[in-house]
């Protein structure tokens, strides 16, 4: 076990220990103990930075299930380190924030921090695993801990609904992702991502390639809330705000992004990957930003904004993948999109994290998050106001913040995409910059709404549950750190370029990077490029739209309320519920006769089908013994008596007829030379007939005969089917003797070995004595059972039935 | 002979199945009785109804009929007797407690709604 493994496992160990800290130190907020863990891991990860900067990687292996090719391999390269630092860095800030956000007296802090630590460890495991199965294990852990955190206030209905929804959707994706991983294993015969990447050119030839691609993408899209699987994210906002900041903006929702980036070297060789990832991303970008505007809840706005920003990163990864389809300098242009994706990923984590914390502060200090009740908070909360200003302007893509830079890079990539000349992109490529531009206008509008509606205008103090005032300093530390990063990285973006973005790009596009290193250079001012004009257009149109915003929001009313994705989700759940209930209650109706019909019906249909299919029916008349006159007479009696049972009017007749059948069978045994059978049959028939008579005396009279014809016809068909099948089986099994009977042996050794002359008896008690022993047991059990049934009568008390 | 017996067994199976599918508990029990007769005859016929002496060793017999199916049937007869008698008493007791022998009324999942 290396340091790397311990840093993945540390949160899990800590999660185990946290419940005990509350008992040791009652006065101290549990969060302080938790805070040490992400800080420690973050510091450790920082020590790896110089190595990663030199493009070295670190691989530590621990054997787990070697027979299945599953080993706990921890692997660090640029991409893994970037994500791990995001997770621990923001994790530390969120923990610090939560210490002041979560009330020690009112909340169950142990649960909260245990879930949070589980999540942190699982997320680190996802980004630092090289083995696909280990990655999947941690992946499901993140879904599970996210479920627990969303449902943290489990006495609220909306929390439970949101938790269930996110669980269903992300598990659906996770499961299909597992299918994709197994397909990858089938193709490459290894679970190691590095080894799979090294054989990428062969994998694309494999017939399972597209199958695994679709399944893996399904997993990534559900986790990263891409269209149309984004519906769980707005409902996940029922979680406590630190959780929303951490999971649903900075880390977990980026697990899908991570997966797409990580597996890009394998799948990006196919053109479909470029198309699907790029298009789904850009549609999500548009849909998220379009819908963010009509939200009233601040967290709702941020949820849709997260969806849209994730779509943007996703589409940039798709565009970056196009680099593999070019060579030389023209591929560099597309690699810039990958760099932009990484850059925006970092930026989004900073500004979105700070915005969520701001919303948490507003909620905490005013008691509401409804944008219609808020306004004019600027004077009450000047620090929060500043933080919110920086965060939302960065999100809108305004200079001098980091959001501006990544948005410029994004526009640049979409413009390159418009000029692409492969895969019919020359006709449809123009869609990318157009949709991106429109979406950015909406992004601008909701950022402005988020900021100005909350902090400017007239304060509506009478509508607020609490009197607003500035937050405690502890709550402000984390967002202040985040927004300082927004500014620092906005002004000096190149401090990120070499240290982390380049190694990450190298990890996403290893082949291209090895051939010709790509150097990221980000500058605030890069001349009057088309993308700058696009940004100016965004600001201009966005400003107009914001000013006239009450006038055009009517368009949201045109959107159908019945045919929304959420409605579809709810409807399909209830259909599933009702449908499966109906189906089950349809055939499991509690009527034994119906079950018997299924059993008999399936039995004879399958037997007949197999007999026909395998051509098994044979009739061999050579070994048939001649028919004797006595047997014929007995057979006629047998058949007549049993048919008469069907028409018997009284129970006595039917008992006597059954007795007739039994005695006839016993006579047949005589004719077929089975004296022991005849004896036994005779005795038992006598005993059971008397038992029948005894019991039937207490039973009711025969009910009036069944009148329904359908009932009779069904019974007749089933009965005939069974009878015919049994006859055919008997005939063909008699006609095909595959080997001779072992009875010759018994005939020879009965006297020599066992000292008896009656073969049947010797078989029963000597050769096959075990059968007889248990047959005696059966009789004993039946006797005890009957005795108990008659004797043991527990009185029913209080009319429970 | 085997062909004739096969047909007889088929008829017995048909009638037994028909009875088992009916509504009255009595007819079902009669049906199971018939079903076991049919099964016993089937085992015997499967072994072959060859001519030969009774399977008891004696000086003057050249060949014997197969003893093994007879041993199996003997076991089966006893077991089916045990089960049938248990079933009978069960029917009697359930009629005493529930007051009906109509299978339509003896349904399990009525209370689940």
Tab-separated table of C-alpha atoms in Angstrom, chain A residues 581 585 588-593 595-597 600 619 621 623-628 631-632 635 638-639 642-643 645-646 648 651 654 658 661-662 665 668-669 672-677 680-681 684-685 687-688 691-692 695-696 698-703 705-706 708 711-712 714-716 718-720 722-724 726-727 729-731 733-734 737 741-743 746-747 750-751 756-761 763-764 768 771-772 775 778-779 781-782 785-786 789-790 792-793 796, chain B residues 1-59 61-113:
chain	number	residue	atom	x	y	z
A	581	UNK	CA	-48.832	-4.558	-10.591
A	585	UNK	CA	-52.155	-9.526	-10.461
A	588	UNK	CA	-51.212	-14.460	-10.104
A	589	UNK	CA	-54.919	-14.275	-9.325
A	590	UNK	CA	-54.857	-16.620	-6.346
A	591	UNK	CA	-56.920	-19.236	-8.160
A	592	UNK	CA	-55.210	-22.606	-7.945
A	593	UNK	CA	-57.028	-23.930	-10.970
A	595	UNK	CA	-52.012	-22.023	-11.828
A	596	UNK	CA	-52.610	-25.685	-12.579
A	597	UNK	CA	-53.674	-24.746	-16.085
A	600	UNK	CA	-50.208	-28.499	-17.201
A	619	UNK	CA	-43.274	-46.359	-32.770
A	621	UNK	CA	-44.001	-52.629	-32.859
A	623	UNK	CA	-40.910	-55.859	-29.336
A	624	UNK	CA	-44.585	-55.601	-28.414
A	625	UNK	CA	-46.011	-58.440	-26.408
A	626	UNK	CA	-49.217	-60.025	-27.713
A	627	UNK	CA	-52.498	-58.799	-26.311
A	628	UNK	CA	-54.352	-61.199	-24.053
A	631	UNK	CA	-56.015	-57.701	-20.158
A	632	UNK	CA	-58.429	-56.254	-22.706
A	635	UNK	CA	-58.593	-52.318	-19.604
A	638	UNK	CA	-60.635	-49.506	-16.073
A	639	UNK	CA	-61.486	-46.986	-18.764
A	642	UNK	CA	-62.762	-43.837	-14.721
A	643	UNK	CA	-64.921	-42.163	-17.376
A	645	UNK	CA	-66.260	-40.849	-12.350
A	646	UNK	CA	-66.609	-37.748	-14.518
A	648	UNK	CA	-70.893	-39.326	-11.108
A	651	UNK	CA	-69.723	-38.522	-3.911
A	654	UNK	CA	-67.263	-41.506	-7.296
A	658	UNK	CA	-62.314	-44.921	-7.744
A	661	UNK	CA	-60.283	-48.487	-10.678
A	662	UNK	CA	-57.920	-49.392	-7.846
A	665	UNK	CA	-55.276	-52.010	-11.339
A	668	UNK	CA	-53.788	-55.985	-13.791
A	669	UNK	CA	-50.795	-56.378	-11.508
A	672	UNK	CA	-48.599	-58.694	-15.314
A	673	UNK	CA	-47.012	-61.084	-12.813
A	674	UNK	CA	-46.473	-58.758	-9.918
A	675	UNK	CA	-47.851	-60.558	-6.871
A	676	UNK	CA	-46.378	-58.177	-4.277
A	677	UNK	CA	-47.817	-55.193	-6.088
A	680	UNK	CA	-50.176	-54.088	-1.634
A	681	UNK	CA	-52.494	-52.402	-4.088
A	684	UNK	CA	-54.111	-50.040	0.253
A	685	UNK	CA	-57.111	-49.603	-2.006
A	687	UNK	CA	-57.796	-48.811	3.409
A	688	UNK	CA	-57.959	-45.671	1.359
A	691	UNK	CA	-60.675	-43.489	4.624
A	692	UNK	CA	-62.398	-41.706	1.745
A	695	UNK	CA	-63.769	-38.269	5.426
A	696	UNK	CA	-66.389	-37.702	2.782
A	698	UNK	CA	-68.064	-34.966	6.815
A	699	UNK	CA	-67.590	-33.188	3.536
A	700	UNK	CA	-70.394	-31.332	1.779
A	701	UNK	CA	-72.486	-32.752	-1.001
A	702	UNK	CA	-71.427	-32.389	-4.578
A	703	UNK	CA	-72.149	-28.894	-5.712
A	705	UNK	CA	-72.691	-29.261	-11.723
A	706	UNK	CA	-70.546	-26.643	-13.346
A	708	UNK	CA	-70.102	-22.827	-17.808
A	711	UNK	CA	-64.754	-23.732	-18.129
A	712	UNK	CA	-65.375	-27.276	-19.284
A	714	UNK	CA	-60.656	-25.314	-21.254
A	715	UNK	CA	-60.380	-28.192	-18.846
A	716	UNK	CA	-61.031	-30.666	-21.605
A	718	UNK	CA	-55.764	-29.170	-21.159
A	719	UNK	CA	-56.716	-32.665	-20.015
A	720	UNK	CA	-56.644	-34.062	-23.548
A	722	UNK	CA	-51.817	-33.983	-21.072
A	723	UNK	CA	-53.314	-37.375	-21.898
A	724	UNK	CA	-52.148	-37.382	-25.501
A	726	UNK	CA	-48.391	-38.973	-21.895
A	727	UNK	CA	-49.541	-41.609	-24.414
A	729	UNK	CA	-44.292	-40.366	-24.351
A	730	UNK	CA	-45.164	-43.870	-23.216
A	731	UNK	CA	-45.205	-45.207	-26.769
A	733	UNK	CA	-40.108	-44.435	-24.715
A	734	UNK	CA	-41.156	-48.015	-25.065
A	737	UNK	CA	-34.635	-48.883	-25.677
A	741	UNK	CA	-32.173	-53.340	-18.090
A	742	UNK	CA	-29.849	-53.822	-15.132
A	743	UNK	CA	-32.336	-56.312	-13.755
A	746	UNK	CA	-30.584	-58.738	-9.750
A	747	UNK	CA	-31.966	-61.939	-11.202
A	750	UNK	CA	-30.632	-62.374	-5.570
A	751	UNK	CA	-30.040	-65.729	-4.005
A	756	UNK	CA	-33.615	-64.448	-0.813
A	757	UNK	CA	-35.852	-65.820	-3.472
A	758	UNK	CA	-38.375	-63.013	-3.860
A	759	UNK	CA	-36.556	-60.546	-6.107
A	760	UNK	CA	-38.864	-57.613	-5.437
A	761	UNK	CA	-38.543	-57.972	-1.697
A	763	UNK	CA	-34.516	-55.236	-3.941
A	764	UNK	CA	-36.706	-53.365	-1.475
A	768	UNK	CA	-32.216	-50.581	-2.483
A	771	UNK	CA	-35.623	-46.124	-0.518
A	772	UNK	CA	-37.638	-48.253	1.825
A	775	UNK	CA	-40.654	-44.488	2.480
A	778	UNK	CA	-42.866	-40.683	4.747
A	779	UNK	CA	-45.585	-42.830	6.228
A	781	UNK	CA	-44.559	-38.186	8.903
A	782	UNK	CA	-47.961	-38.506	7.248
A	785	UNK	CA	-49.193	-34.915	10.421
A	786	UNK	CA	-52.680	-36.324	10.375
A	789	UNK	CA	-54.051	-31.792	12.239
A	790	UNK	CA	-56.850	-33.457	14.090
A	792	UNK	CA	-53.949	-29.515	17.476
A	793	UNK	CA	-56.620	-26.862	17.298
A	796	UNK	CA	-58.553	-18.230	17.188
B	1	UNK	CA	-50.058	-55.017	-25.210
B	2	UNK	CA	-47.811	-52.010	-24.455
B	3	UNK	CA	-49.667	-49.955	-27.049
B	4	UNK	CA	-53.015	-50.767	-25.515
B	5	UNK	CA	-51.698	-49.932	-22.050
B	6	UNK	CA	-50.223	-46.675	-23.294
B	7	UNK	CA	-53.632	-45.637	-24.576
B	8	UNK	CA	-55.291	-46.660	-21.313
B	9	UNK	CA	-52.701	-44.682	-19.362
B	10	UNK	CA	-53.345	-41.698	-21.612
B	11	UNK	CA	-57.063	-41.889	-20.910
B	12	UNK	CA	-56.419	-42.159	-17.182
B	13	UNK	CA	-54.164	-39.098	-17.329
B	14	UNK	CA	-56.799	-37.169	-19.274
B	15	UNK	CA	-59.539	-37.911	-16.783
B	16	UNK	CA	-57.273	-37.288	-13.796
B	17	UNK	CA	-56.201	-33.915	-15.183
B	18	UNK	CA	-59.798	-32.973	-15.899
B	19	UNK	CA	-60.772	-33.827	-12.331
B	20	UNK	CA	-57.837	-31.959	-10.821
B	21	UNK	CA	-58.877	-28.829	-12.733
B	22	UNK	CA	-62.395	-28.854	-11.323
B	23	UNK	CA	-63.745	-26.641	-8.592
B	24	UNK	CA	-64.694	-29.135	-5.946
B	25	UNK	CA	-62.023	-30.308	-3.557
B	26	UNK	CA	-63.486	-33.814	-3.596
B	27	UNK	CA	-63.069	-34.197	-7.296
B	28	UNK	CA	-59.513	-32.978	-7.035
B	29	UNK	CA	-58.673	-35.663	-4.499
B	30	UNK	CA	-60.290	-38.319	-6.668
B	31	UNK	CA	-58.256	-36.919	-9.550
B	32	UNK	CA	-54.986	-37.282	-7.667
B	33	UNK	CA	-55.906	-40.863	-6.839
B	34	UNK	CA	-56.448	-41.620	-10.517
B	35	UNK	CA	-53.238	-39.791	-11.376
B	36	UNK	CA	-51.189	-42.055	-9.133
B	37	UNK	CA	-52.785	-45.159	-10.642
B	38	UNK	CA	-51.870	-43.895	-14.069
B	39	UNK	CA	-48.306	-43.218	-13.025
B	40	UNK	CA	-47.905	-46.673	-11.515
B	41	UNK	CA	-49.209	-48.335	-14.642
B	42	UNK	CA	-46.915	-46.163	-16.719
B	43	UNK	CA	-43.848	-47.319	-14.780
B	44	UNK	CA	-44.867	-50.922	-15.196
B	45	UNK	CA	-45.457	-50.525	-18.933
B	46	UNK	CA	-42.136	-48.727	-19.375
B	47	UNK	CA	-40.336	-51.725	-17.952
B	48	UNK	CA	-41.846	-53.853	-20.655
B	49	UNK	CA	-44.730	-56.256	-20.227
B	50	UNK	CA	-42.634	-59.174	-21.357
B	51	UNK	CA	-43.821	-62.720	-20.816
B	52	UNK	CA	-41.962	-64.480	-18.090
B	53	UNK	CA	-42.325	-65.973	-14.662
B	54	UNK	CA	-43.226	-64.125	-11.489
B	55	UNK	CA	-39.991	-62.656	-10.081
B	56	UNK	CA	-39.602	-65.329	-7.441
B	57	UNK	CA	-36.776	-67.745	-7.943
B	58	UNK	CA	-37.844	-71.253	-8.798
B	59	UNK	CA	-36.333	-74.259	-10.529
B	61	UNK	CA	-38.580	-70.827	-14.806
B	62	UNK	CA	-36.591	-69.899	-17.892
B	63	UNK	CA	-37.062	-66.158	-17.665
B	64	UNK	CA	-38.573	-63.693	-15.190
B	65	UNK	CA	-40.341	-60.364	-15.616
B	66	UNK	CA	-38.352	-57.273	-14.653
B	67	UNK	CA	-38.367	-56.947	-10.825
B	68	UNK	CA	-36.996	-53.433	-10.620
B	69	UNK	CA	-40.101	-51.483	-11.784
B	70	UNK	CA	-42.177	-53.541	-9.394
B	71	UNK	CA	-39.975	-52.475	-6.502
B	72	UNK	CA	-40.236	-48.865	-7.587
B	73	UNK	CA	-44.021	-49.036	-7.896
B	74	UNK	CA	-44.305	-50.641	-4.493
B	75	UNK	CA	-42.492	-47.701	-2.982
B	76	UNK	CA	-44.619	-45.303	-4.991
B	77	UNK	CA	-47.874	-46.894	-3.909
B	78	UNK	CA	-46.997	-46.564	-0.259
B	79	UNK	CA	-45.889	-42.973	-0.622
B	80	UNK	CA	-48.951	-41.953	-2.595
B	81	UNK	CA	-51.098	-43.620	0.014
B	82	UNK	CA	-49.413	-41.584	2.731
B	83	UNK	CA	-49.819	-38.353	0.800
B	84	UNK	CA	-53.412	-39.057	-0.202
B	85	UNK	CA	-54.477	-39.793	3.336
B	86	UNK	CA	-52.778	-36.619	4.552
B	87	UNK	CA	-54.514	-34.693	1.788
B	88	UNK	CA	-57.867	-36.195	2.724
B	89	UNK	CA	-57.601	-35.192	6.343
B	90	UNK	CA	-56.382	-31.769	5.288
B	91	UNK	CA	-59.467	-31.373	3.108
B	92	UNK	CA	-61.674	-32.497	5.922
B	93	UNK	CA	-60.066	-30.076	8.369
B	94	UNK	CA	-60.130	-27.163	5.995
B	95	UNK	CA	-63.799	-27.762	5.309
B	96	UNK	CA	-64.420	-27.808	9.031
B	97	UNK	CA	-62.565	-24.541	9.554
B	98	UNK	CA	-63.430	-22.634	6.405
B	99	UNK	CA	-66.841	-24.051	5.646
B	100	UNK	CA	-66.310	-24.591	1.954
B	101	UNK	CA	-64.758	-26.989	-0.459
B	102	UNK	CA	-65.169	-24.746	-3.463
B	103	UNK	CA	-61.797	-23.838	-4.932
B	104	UNK	CA	-63.160	-20.521	-6.170
B	105	UNK	CA	-63.633	-19.474	-2.588
B	106	UNK	CA	-60.359	-20.898	-1.336
B	107	UNK	CA	-58.274	-18.063	-2.735
B	108	UNK	CA	-55.208	-16.651	-1.122
B	109	UNK	CA	-54.819	-13.058	-2.187
B	110	UNK	CA	-58.266	-11.572	-1.751
B	111	UNK	CA	-57.165	-9.400	1.121
B	112	UNK	CA	-54.374	-7.762	-0.890
B	113	UNK	CA	-55.625	-4.641	-2.519
